[in-house]
Amino acid sequence: MSGAGPERARRATRENPAAQSLAEALGALGRIIELGDGLGLGEDLDEAREIVARAGARASLAPGRTVIALAGATGSGKSSLLNALAGAPIARTAVTRPTTTRPLALLPGGRADGEASALLDWLGVDDRVVAPLAGAVPADAIILDLPDVDSDAPEHRLIAERMAAQVDALVWVLDPEKYADAVLHKDFIAPMAAHAEVTLVVLNQADRLDAASREQVSADLRRLLAREGMTGAAPILVSARTGEGIDALRGALERIAQARTASVLRLRADARRAATRLSERVGGGGAGAPIDGRRLAEAAFRAAGAEVVASAVRAATIHRGALSVGWPPVRWVRRFRADPLAALHLRGASPSRSSRAGEGPKPIDAVARTSLPEPSPVAVGLLRTEAHRLAADASAHLPGTARDAVLQRMDERAEAIGRELDAAVARADLGMRAPRWWSAASALQWLALVVAIAGGLWLVALWGMRDLLLIVVEPPRWGLVPWPVVLLAGGLASGALLGVIGVAAVRAGAGRRAARARRRLRQATDAVVDSRLIEPLRVERERWDELGAMASGLSQHER
């Protein structure tokens, strides 16, 4: 097929307000499908997908042609009416039912061209007849005779339903006996009320009614149609047997065909009806309650074992500080004790250079797991309860199905967040770098020890010279105290004093360091909660709200 069809369709869209309205409706429906796919609506989007696909196909197939179908119940006289329109017995009629088992297409005289053939191929209509009389069928129309919508043969009814959903315009053919049939109105006419712009109602076999009955039946039928949403629909009274009203019906069909908007109006109504059904499921959108995740963040902080880590930071600070500033002769004893952070597989180092440079945190699988004890069932339960509560509050304005979907996904995310919290704790910078004063204090300790050793060696030398060599050497004195004694005693006393003061200072700073580590751990766990629980909830709710608002906005045009 050449590109003339699609190009003509695009030109028609630019020039025709109805086509432009259809394009906007299909664009909105496409966005609805995109949002719905992300929210897992699945089969609920099938109708919308089918409409978008059908609209794309129909736009490229004979856009200047209008397919009008005669639909009705058994015995309504559709085939007879088609013959009357054609002016020849092209459709089989009989007393036995059904007489139409497959759709039959009536083409205008001289218009059996390739475009019409391609369109009928797409509709699945194989039986085609060209009207023998010029003008019997409007030049731009194709009229279909469908099987009975209430046929006892299921395959006939399915064909009628499928074709009624695909054609551009519908002519409901009723008869005086079954014009008020409840099943026909409930299952077929009422659901198509949104398509009133492209629907005609014909009361066939009008010759069987007298004047009073005609007025009564017409008034009753108008009342039924108005109740079903087709306000203003005026039934056309015809008689296929006598020819009464055939010209009026042909004129109505010609007006529909000449307008060349039936396919656009039909698809636009389909899009709006699909949006209406979806809106009933997902609601009309709207602002929900603010998402306040503070309680959830606190629960996650506790479930991650952050308090245990903060306590370990304090103990590790005291342990490492004592190794640095304690009295050297006794500090070696602490080396036999386990480092509290190392026991948890935590070193408290700063992030890597690449991470600080903006490469982001390592993937979870690249981060060593901690050896923190498993969180208590109470802490885990509190985390899941708070996550569920937050999702329930955030989705309270959504309809039941949407709210259930939000809650289910939040529960699943809360169930899986434990490992990510542990990884966040493992890669958190706990600020365990040694303060500079530790090095200075350690240097003073070693200096005091060296002084004490020097004083002691000096005394040993003096003792050896006196007792072994019988040489008496008087050492210099500080007042009455010999300097070797001053050095020995002063070195030992000052070292011990520095050790006591240093460890006391380390203990004082350990509390502050634990508080700082607690804040950093809170930032780390908050980041996990924000990225894995709160932000997905916020995005999901925004998508539900956008979906509901778009579906509601599109469906408003139907009412």
Coordinates of C-alpha atoms in Angstrom, one line a residue:
M1 CA 0.0 0.0 0.0
S2 CA 1.3 3.5 -0.8
G3 CA 1.9 6.2 1.8
A4 CA -1.0 8.2 0.5
G5 CA -3.4 6.8 3.2
P6 CA -1.2 7.7 6.2
E7 CA -0.4 11.1 4.8
R8 CA -4.1 11.8 4.2
A9 CA -4.8 10.7 7.8
R10 CA -2.2 13.1 9.2
R11 CA -3.6 16.0 7.1
A12 CA -7.1 15.2 8.3
T13 CA -5.9 15.3 11.9
R14 CA -4.5 18.8 11.4
E15 CA -7.6 20.1 9.7
N16 CA -10.3 18.4 11.6
P17 CA -11.0 19.4 15.3
A18 CA -12.6 16.0 16.0
A19 CA -9.4 14.3 14.7
Q20 CA -7.3 16.6 16.9
S21 CA -9.4 15.7 19.8
L22 CA -8.9 12.0 19.1
A23 CA -5.2 12.5 18.9
E24 CA -5.2 14.2 22.3
A25 CA -7.4 11.4 23.7
L26 CA -5.1 8.7 22.3
G27 CA -2.0 10.6 23.7
A28 CA -3.6 10.6 27.1
L29 CA -4.5 7.0 26.8
G30 CA -0.9 6.1 25.8
R31 CA 0.3 7.9 28.9
I32 CA -2.3 6.0 31.0
I33 CA -1.0 2.7 29.6
E34 CA 2.6 3.7 30.3
L35 CA 1.8 4.6 33.9
G36 CA -0.4 1.5 34.4
D37 CA 2.3 -0.8 33.1
G38 CA 4.7 0.6 35.7
L39 CA 2.0 0.0 38.4
G40 CA 1.3 -3.5 37.4
L41 CA -2.2 -3.1 36.2
G42 CA -1.8 -5.8 33.6
E43 CA -5.1 -7.0 32.1
D44 CA -6.9 -3.9 33.2
L45 CA -5.0 -2.1 30.4
D46 CA -6.0 -4.5 27.7
E47 CA -9.0 -2.4 26.5
A48 CA -6.9 0.7 26.3
R49 CA -4.1 -1.1 24.4
E50 CA -6.6 -2.5 22.0
I51 CA -8.1 0.9 21.3
V52 CA -4.7 2.5 20.7
A53 CA -3.7 -0.3 18.3
R54 CA -7.1 -0.1 16.5
A55 CA -6.9 3.6 16.2
G56 CA -3.4 3.4 14.6
A57 CA -4.6 0.7 12.1
R58 CA -7.9 2.5 11.3
A59 CA -6.1 5.8 10.6
S60 CA -4.1 4.3 7.8
L61 CA -7.0 2.3 6.2
A62 CA -9.4 4.2 3.9
P63 CA -9.7 7.2 6.2
G64 CA -12.3 8.7 3.9
R65 CA -14.6 5.7 4.2
T66 CA -17.2 5.2 6.9
V67 CA -18.2 1.6 7.9
I68 CA -21.7 1.5 9.1
A69 CA -23.1 -1.8 10.6
L70 CA -26.7 -2.9 10.9
A71 CA -27.0 -4.6 14.3
G72 CA -30.0 -6.1 16.0
A73 CA -31.7 -9.0 17.6
T74 CA -33.1 -12.0 15.8
G75 CA -36.1 -11.2 13.6
S76 CA -35.5 -7.5 13.5
G77 CA -35.2 -7.6 9.7
K78 CA -31.6 -6.4 9.2
S79 CA -31.1 -8.4 6.0
S80 CA -34.4 -7.2 4.6
L81 CA -33.4 -3.6 5.5
L82 CA -30.1 -4.1 3.7
N83 CA -31.9 -5.3 0.6
A84 CA -34.2 -2.3 0.8
L85 CA -31.2 0.1 0.9
A86 CA -29.5 -1.7 -2.0
G87 CA -32.7 -1.9 -4.0
A88 CA -32.0 -5.5 -4.8
P89 CA -32.2 -8.9 -2.9
I90 CA -28.5 -9.1 -2.1
A91 CA -28.9 -10.6 1.4
R92 CA -30.7 -13.9 2.1
T93 CA -33.9 -13.6 4.1
A94 CA -36.1 -16.4 5.4
V95 CA -38.6 -17.2 8.0
T96 CA -36.1 -19.6 9.8
R97 CA -33.5 -18.0 12.0
P98 CA -30.7 -17.1 11.8
T99 CA -30.3 -16.1 8.1
T100 CA -27.1 -14.0 8.5
T101 CA -24.2 -16.1 9.8
R102 CA -21.4 -14.0 8.6
P103 CA -21.1 -10.3 8.1
L104 CA -22.0 -9.1 4.6
A105 CA -20.6 -5.8 3.2
L106 CA -22.6 -3.7 0.8
L107 CA -20.3 -1.3 -1.2
P108 CA -21.5 1.7 -3.2
G109 CA -21.8 1.2 -6.9
G110 CA -18.4 1.7 -8.7
R111 CA -16.4 2.0 -5.4
A112 CA -15.1 -1.6 -5.0
D113 CA -11.5 -0.3 -4.9
G114 CA -8.3 -1.3 -3.1
E115 CA -8.8 0.9 -0.1
A116 CA -12.2 -0.6 0.7
S117 CA -10.8 -4.1 0.2
A118 CA -7.9 -3.4 2.6
L119 CA -10.4 -2.0 5.2
L120 CA -12.7 -5.0 4.9
D121 CA -9.7 -7.4 5.1
W122 CA -8.7 -5.7 8.4
L123 CA -12.3 -6.0 9.7
G124 CA -12.4 -9.7 8.6
V125 CA -15.4 -9.3 6.3
D126 CA -15.0 -11.7 3.3
D127 CA -18.6 -11.5 1.9
R128 CA -18.8 -8.3 -0.2
V129 CA -21.5 -7.1 -2.7
V130 CA -21.5 -4.0 -4.8
A131 CA -24.8 -2.1 -4.8
P132 CA -26.4 -2.6 -8.2
L133 CA -28.0 0.9 -8.2
A134 CA -26.0 4.1 -8.2
G135 CA -26.8 6.2 -5.1
A136 CA -28.3 3.2 -3.3
V137 CA -25.4 3.4 -0.8
P138 CA -23.7 6.7 0.1
A139 CA -20.6 7.1 -2.0
D140 CA -18.2 7.1 1.0
A141 CA -20.0 4.4 3.1
I142 CA -19.7 0.7 3.5
I143 CA -22.7 -0.9 5.1
L144 CA -22.4 -4.2 7.0
D145 CA -25.2 -6.7 7.8
L146 CA -24.1 -8.4 11.1
P147 CA -25.3 -11.7 12.6
D148 CA -27.9 -11.4 15.4
V149 CA -26.5 -10.1 18.7
D150 CA -28.8 -12.5 20.5
S151 CA -28.1 -15.5 18.3
D152 CA -28.3 -19.0 19.9
A153 CA -25.1 -19.8 18.1
P154 CA -22.2 -18.5 20.2
E155 CA -19.9 -17.9 17.3
H156 CA -22.5 -15.7 15.6
R157 CA -22.9 -13.6 18.7
L158 CA -19.1 -13.3 19.1
I159 CA -18.8 -12.1 15.5
A160 CA -21.5 -9.5 16.1
E161 CA -19.9 -8.3 19.2
R162 CA -16.4 -8.0 17.6
M163 CA -17.7 -6.2 14.6
A164 CA -19.8 -3.8 16.7
A165 CA -16.7 -2.8 18.5
Q166 CA -14.7 -2.2 15.3
V167 CA -17.1 -0.4 12.9
D168 CA -17.3 3.4 12.7
A169 CA -21.0 3.8 13.2
L170 CA -23.9 1.5 14.3
V171 CA -27.5 1.3 13.2
W172 CA -29.6 -0.6 15.8
V173 CA -32.4 -2.2 14.0
L174 CA -35.4 -2.9 16.3
D175 CA -38.8 -4.3 15.7
P176 CA -42.2 -3.6 17.3
E177 CA -42.1 -6.9 19.3
K178 CA -38.6 -6.8 20.8
Y179 CA -37.8 -3.1 20.8
A180 CA -37.9 -3.0 24.6
D181 CA -36.1 -6.4 25.1
A182 CA -34.2 -6.0 28.4
V183 CA -31.2 -8.2 27.4
L184 CA -30.7 -6.3 24.2
H185 CA -30.8 -2.9 25.9
K186 CA -28.7 -3.9 28.9
D187 CA -26.0 -5.9 27.2
F188 CA -25.7 -4.0 23.9
I189 CA -27.4 -0.6 23.5
A190 CA -26.7 0.8 27.0
P191 CA -23.0 0.0 27.0
M192 CA -22.8 1.8 23.6
A193 CA -24.5 5.0 24.9
A194 CA -21.2 6.8 24.9
H195 CA -21.2 6.4 21.1
A196 CA -24.5 8.3 20.6
E197 CA -22.8 10.6 18.1
V198 CA -22.3 7.7 15.7
T199 CA -25.4 5.7 16.5
L200 CA -28.8 5.5 14.8
V201 CA -31.8 3.7 16.0
V202 CA -34.3 2.3 13.5
L203 CA -37.7 0.8 14.3
N204 CA -38.2 -1.6 11.4
Q205 CA -41.6 -3.2 10.4
A206 CA -43.4 0.0 11.2
D207 CA -46.1 -1.0 8.7
R208 CA -47.3 -3.5 11.3
L209 CA -48.3 -0.6 13.6
D210 CA -51.3 1.7 13.4
A211 CA -50.9 5.5 13.9
A212 CA -51.7 5.3 17.7
S213 CA -49.3 2.4 18.2
R214 CA -46.6 4.1 16.3
E215 CA -46.8 7.2 18.6
Q216 CA -46.9 5.0 21.7
V217 CA -44.0 2.8 20.6
S218 CA -41.9 5.7 19.5
A219 CA -42.4 7.6 22.8
D220 CA -41.6 4.5 24.8
L221 CA -38.5 3.8 22.8
R222 CA -37.3 7.4 23.2
R223 CA -37.8 7.0 27.0
L224 CA -35.7 3.8 27.1
L225 CA -32.9 5.4 25.1
A226 CA -32.9 8.5 27.2
R227 CA -32.6 6.4 30.3
E228 CA -29.6 4.6 28.8
G229 CA -27.8 7.9 28.1
M230 CA -28.8 8.4 24.5
T231 CA -30.8 11.6 25.2
G232 CA -32.2 13.2 22.1
A233 CA -32.0 10.0 20.0
A234 CA -35.0 10.0 17.6
P235 CA -35.9 6.5 16.2
I236 CA -36.3 6.4 12.5
L237 CA -39.5 4.4 11.6
V238 CA -39.0 2.3 8.5
S239 CA -40.5 -0.7 6.7
A240 CA -38.2 -2.8 4.6
R241 CA -41.3 -4.5 3.1
T242 CA -43.1 -1.3 1.9
G243 CA -40.1 1.0 1.5
E244 CA -41.4 3.5 4.1
G245 CA -38.7 5.6 5.7
I246 CA -35.9 4.0 3.5
D247 CA -35.1 7.4 1.9
A248 CA -34.9 9.0 5.3
L249 CA -32.6 6.3 6.6
R250 CA -30.5 6.6 3.5
G251 CA -30.2 10.4 4.0
A252 CA -29.1 9.9 7.6
L253 CA -26.5 7.4 6.5
E254 CA -25.3 9.8 3.8
R255 CA -24.9 12.6 6.4
I256 CA -22.8 10.4 8.6
A257 CA -20.6 9.3 5.6
Q258 CA -20.2 12.8 4.2
A259 CA -19.1 14.2 7.6
R260 CA -16.2 11.7 7.5
T261 CA -15.8 12.0 11.2
A262 CA -17.6 8.8 12.3
S263 CA -14.4 6.7 12.8
V264 CA -12.8 9.6 14.7
L265 CA -15.9 10.1 16.9
R266 CA -16.2 6.3 17.5
L267 CA -12.5 5.9 18.5
R268 CA -12.6 9.0 20.7
A269 CA -15.7 7.6 22.5
D270 CA -14.0 4.2 22.9
A271 CA -10.9 6.0 24.4
R272 CA -13.1 7.9 26.8
R273 CA -15.1 4.9 27.8
A274 CA -11.9 2.9 28.5
A275 CA -10.7 5.8 30.6
T276 CA -14.0 5.8 32.5
R277 CA -13.7 2.2 33.4
L278 CA -10.2 2.6 34.5
S279 CA -11.1 5.7 36.5
E280 CA -13.6 3.6 38.4
R281 CA -10.8 1.3 39.4
V282 CA -8.0 3.7 40.2
G283 CA -10.0 6.8 41.3
G284 CA -9.8 10.3 40.0
G285 CA -6.4 11.2 41.5
G286 CA -5.9 13.8 44.2
A287 CA -3.5 15.0 46.8
G288 CA -2.9 12.5 49.6
A289 CA -1.5 13.1 53.1
P290 CA 2.1 14.3 53.4
I291 CA 4.6 11.5 53.6
D292 CA 6.3 11.8 57.0
G293 CA 8.9 9.1 57.4
R294 CA 10.4 10.1 60.7
R295 CA 8.9 7.2 62.6
L296 CA 9.9 4.8 59.9
A297 CA 13.5 6.1 59.9
E298 CA 13.7 5.7 63.7
A299 CA 12.5 2.1 63.4
A300 CA 15.0 1.4 60.6
F301 CA 17.8 2.9 62.7
R302 CA 17.0 0.5 65.6
A303 CA 16.5 -2.5 63.3
A304 CA 20.0 -1.9 61.7
G305 CA 21.7 -2.3 65.1
A306 CA 23.0 1.3 65.0
E307 CA 22.9 1.7 68.8
V308 CA 25.0 -1.4 69.1
V309 CA 27.5 0.1 66.7
A310 CA 27.5 3.4 68.5
S311 CA 28.3 1.7 71.8
A312 CA 31.0 -0.3 70.0
V313 CA 32.5 3.0 68.8
R314 CA 32.7 4.3 72.3
A315 CA 34.4 1.1 73.5
A316 CA 36.7 1.0 70.5
T317 CA 37.7 4.6 71.1
I318 CA 38.6 3.8 74.7
H319 CA 40.5 0.6 73.6
R320 CA 42.5 2.3 70.8
G321 CA 43.1 5.5 72.9
A322 CA 44.5 3.5 75.8
L323 CA 46.8 1.7 73.4
S324 CA 48.0 5.1 72.2
V325 CA 48.2 7.3 75.4
G326 CA 48.4 4.7 78.1
W327 CA 51.6 4.1 80.2
P328 CA 53.8 2.1 77.8
P329 CA 55.0 -0.6 80.3
V330 CA 51.4 -1.7 80.9
R331 CA 49.6 -0.8 77.6
W332 CA 50.7 -4.0 75.9
V333 CA 48.2 -5.9 78.1
R334 CA 45.3 -4.3 76.2
R335 CA 46.6 -5.8 72.9
F336 CA 45.2 -9.2 74.1
R337 CA 41.7 -7.7 74.2
A338 CA 39.6 -7.7 71.0
D339 CA 38.8 -4.4 69.3
P340 CA 35.0 -3.9 69.7
L341 CA 34.6 -2.6 66.2
A342 CA 36.8 -5.3 64.6
A343 CA 34.7 -7.9 66.4
L344 CA 31.7 -6.5 64.4
H345 CA 33.7 -6.5 61.1
L346 CA 33.7 -2.7 61.3
R347 CA 36.7 -0.5 61.1
G348 CA 35.1 2.8 61.0
A349 CA 37.3 4.0 58.2
S350 CA 36.5 6.9 56.0
P351 CA 34.9 6.3 52.5
S352 CA 37.3 5.6 49.7
R353 CA 38.7 8.4 47.6
S354 CA 36.6 7.4 44.6
S355 CA 33.5 7.5 46.7
R356 CA 34.2 10.9 48.0
A357 CA 35.0 12.1 44.5
G358 CA 31.4 11.5 43.5
E359 CA 31.3 7.9 42.3
G360 CA 28.7 7.0 44.9
P361 CA 28.7 4.1 47.4
K362 CA 29.8 0.7 46.5
P363 CA 27.2 -1.9 45.4
I364 CA 25.8 -3.9 48.3
D365 CA 27.5 -7.1 47.1
A366 CA 30.9 -5.3 47.2
V367 CA 30.5 -4.3 50.9
A368 CA 31.5 -6.8 53.6
R369 CA 28.6 -7.8 55.8
T370 CA 28.9 -6.8 59.5
S371 CA 28.8 -9.3 62.3
L372 CA 26.1 -7.4 64.2
P373 CA 23.7 -9.7 66.0
E374 CA 20.4 -10.3 64.3
P375 CA 17.8 -7.6 65.1
S376 CA 15.2 -8.6 67.6
P377 CA 11.8 -9.7 66.3
V378 CA 10.4 -6.6 68.0
A379 CA 12.7 -4.3 66.1
V380 CA 11.9 -6.0 62.8
G381 CA 8.2 -6.1 63.5
L382 CA 8.3 -2.4 64.3
L383 CA 10.1 -1.6 61.1
R384 CA 7.5 -3.5 59.0
T385 CA 4.6 -2.0 60.9
E386 CA 5.8 1.5 60.4
A387 CA 6.4 0.9 56.7
H388 CA 2.9 -0.5 56.3
R389 CA 1.4 2.4 58.3
L390 CA 3.2 5.0 56.2
A391 CA 2.0 3.4 53.0
A392 CA -1.5 3.2 54.4
D393 CA -1.6 6.8 55.3
A394 CA -0.1 7.9 51.9
S395 CA -2.5 5.8 49.9
A396 CA -5.7 6.4 52.0
H397 CA -7.2 8.5 49.3
L398 CA -6.7 5.8 46.6
P399 CA -9.4 3.3 45.8
G400 CA -9.2 -0.2 47.4
T401 CA -7.4 -2.0 44.6
A402 CA -4.8 0.7 44.1
R403 CA -4.3 1.0 47.9
D404 CA -3.8 -2.7 48.2
A405 CA -1.2 -2.7 45.5
V406 CA 0.7 0.2 47.2
L407 CA 0.6 -1.7 50.6
Q408 CA 1.8 -5.0 49.0
R409 CA 4.8 -3.4 47.3
M410 CA 5.7 -1.5 50.5
D411 CA 5.5 -4.7 52.6
E412 CA 7.8 -6.4 50.0
R413 CA 10.3 -3.6 50.1
A414 CA 10.3 -3.5 53.9
E415 CA 10.9 -7.2 54.0
A416 CA 14.0 -6.9 51.8
I417 CA 15.6 -3.8 53.3
G418 CA 17.5 -5.5 56.2
R419 CA 20.5 -6.4 54.0
E420 CA 20.7 -2.8 52.7
L421 CA 20.6 -1.4 56.1
D422 CA 23.4 -3.7 57.2
A423 CA 25.5 -2.6 54.1
A424 CA 24.9 1.0 54.9
V425 CA 26.2 0.5 58.5
A426 CA 29.2 -1.4 57.1
R427 CA 30.3 1.4 54.8
A428 CA 29.4 4.3 57.1
D429 CA 32.3 6.6 58.2
L430 CA 32.3 6.2 61.9
G431 CA 35.0 8.9 62.4
M432 CA 37.6 6.5 64.0
R433 CA 40.7 8.3 62.9
A434 CA 43.1 8.9 65.7
P435 CA 43.2 12.5 67.0
R436 CA 46.5 14.3 66.7
W437 CA 46.9 14.7 70.4
W438 CA 47.1 11.0 70.8
S439 CA 50.4 11.0 68.9
A440 CA 51.6 13.9 71.0
A441 CA 50.6 12.2 74.2
S442 CA 52.2 9.0 73.2
A443 CA 55.5 10.8 72.4
L444 CA 55.4 12.4 75.8
Q445 CA 54.9 9.0 77.4
W446 CA 57.9 7.5 75.5
L447 CA 59.9 10.6 76.5
A448 CA 59.0 10.1 80.2
L449 CA 59.9 6.4 79.9
V450 CA 63.3 7.2 78.3
V451 CA 63.9 9.7 81.1
A452 CA 63.1 7.1 83.7
I453 CA 65.3 4.5 82.0
A454 CA 68.1 7.0 81.7
G455 CA 67.8 7.8 85.5
G456 CA 67.7 4.1 86.3
L457 CA 70.8 3.3 84.1
W458 CA 72.6 6.3 85.7
L459 CA 71.9 4.8 89.2
V460 CA 73.0 1.4 88.1
A461 CA 76.2 2.8 86.8
L462 CA 76.9 4.7 90.0
W463 CA 76.2 1.5 92.0
G464 CA 78.5 -0.5 89.9
M465 CA 81.4 2.0 90.1
R466 CA 81.0 2.1 93.9
D467 CA 80.6 -1.6 94.7
L468 CA 82.7 -3.1 92.0
L469 CA 85.4 -0.6 91.2
L470 CA 85.4 1.1 94.6
I471 CA 85.1 4.4 92.9
V472 CA 82.8 6.8 94.6
V473 CA 81.3 9.4 92.2
E474 CA 78.9 11.9 93.6
P475 CA 76.1 12.6 91.1
P476 CA 74.8 16.1 90.7
R477 CA 71.8 16.9 92.9
W478 CA 68.6 18.8 92.6
G479 CA 68.6 20.2 96.1
L480 CA 69.1 17.1 98.2
V481 CA 68.0 14.6 95.6
P482 CA 70.5 13.2 93.1
W483 CA 69.5 13.8 89.5
P484 CA 69.5 10.1 88.6
V485 CA 66.8 9.6 91.2
V486 CA 65.0 12.7 89.9
L487 CA 65.1 11.3 86.4
L488 CA 63.9 7.8 87.4
A489 CA 61.2 8.9 89.8
G490 CA 60.1 11.9 87.7
G491 CA 60.0 9.8 84.5
L492 CA 57.9 7.1 86.2
A493 CA 55.6 9.5 88.0
S494 CA 55.0 11.8 85.0
G495 CA 54.5 8.8 82.7
A496 CA 51.9 7.3 85.0
L497 CA 50.2 10.7 85.5
L498 CA 50.2 11.3 81.7
G499 CA 48.7 7.8 81.3
V500 CA 45.9 8.5 83.8
I501 CA 45.1 11.9 82.3
G502 CA 45.3 10.6 78.7
V503 CA 42.9 7.7 79.3
A504 CA 40.5 10.0 81.2
A505 CA 40.6 12.4 78.2
V506 CA 40.0 9.4 75.8
R507 CA 37.0 8.3 77.8
A508 CA 35.6 11.8 77.8
G509 CA 36.0 12.1 74.0
A510 CA 34.6 8.5 73.5
G511 CA 31.1 9.7 74.4
R512 CA 31.3 12.6 71.9
R513 CA 32.7 10.3 69.2
A514 CA 29.9 7.8 69.8
A515 CA 27.3 10.6 69.5
R516 CA 29.0 11.7 66.2
A517 CA 29.0 8.1 64.9
R518 CA 25.3 7.8 65.9
R519 CA 24.5 10.8 63.8
R520 CA 26.4 9.4 60.8
L521 CA 24.7 6.0 61.2
R522 CA 21.4 7.8 61.3
Q523 CA 22.2 9.6 58.1
A524 CA 23.3 6.3 56.5
T525 CA 20.1 4.4 57.5
D526 CA 17.9 7.5 56.6
A527 CA 19.4 7.4 53.1
V528 CA 18.5 3.8 52.7
V529 CA 15.0 4.4 54.0
D530 CA 14.6 7.4 51.7
S531 CA 15.9 5.6 48.6
R532 CA 14.3 2.2 49.1
L533 CA 11.1 2.9 50.9
I534 CA 10.0 6.6 51.0
E535 CA 11.0 7.7 47.5
P536 CA 9.5 4.6 45.8
L537 CA 6.3 5.2 47.8
R538 CA 6.2 8.9 46.8
V539 CA 6.8 8.1 43.1
E540 CA 4.3 5.3 43.1
R541 CA 1.6 7.5 44.7
E542 CA 2.4 10.3 42.2
R543 CA 1.9 7.8 39.4
W544 CA -1.4 6.6 40.8
D545 CA -2.5 10.2 41.2
E546 CA -1.4 11.1 37.7
L547 CA -3.0 8.0 36.3
G548 CA -6.3 8.7 38.1
A549 CA -6.3 12.4 37.2
M550 CA -5.7 11.6 33.5
A551 CA -8.3 8.8 33.4
S552 CA -10.8 11.0 35.2
G553 CA -10.0 14.0 32.9
L554 CA -10.4 11.9 29.8
S555 CA -13.6 10.3 31.0
Q556 CA -15.2 13.6 31.9
H557 CA -15.7 14.3 28.2
E558 CA -17.9 11.2 28.0
R559 CA -20.4 12.4 30.5

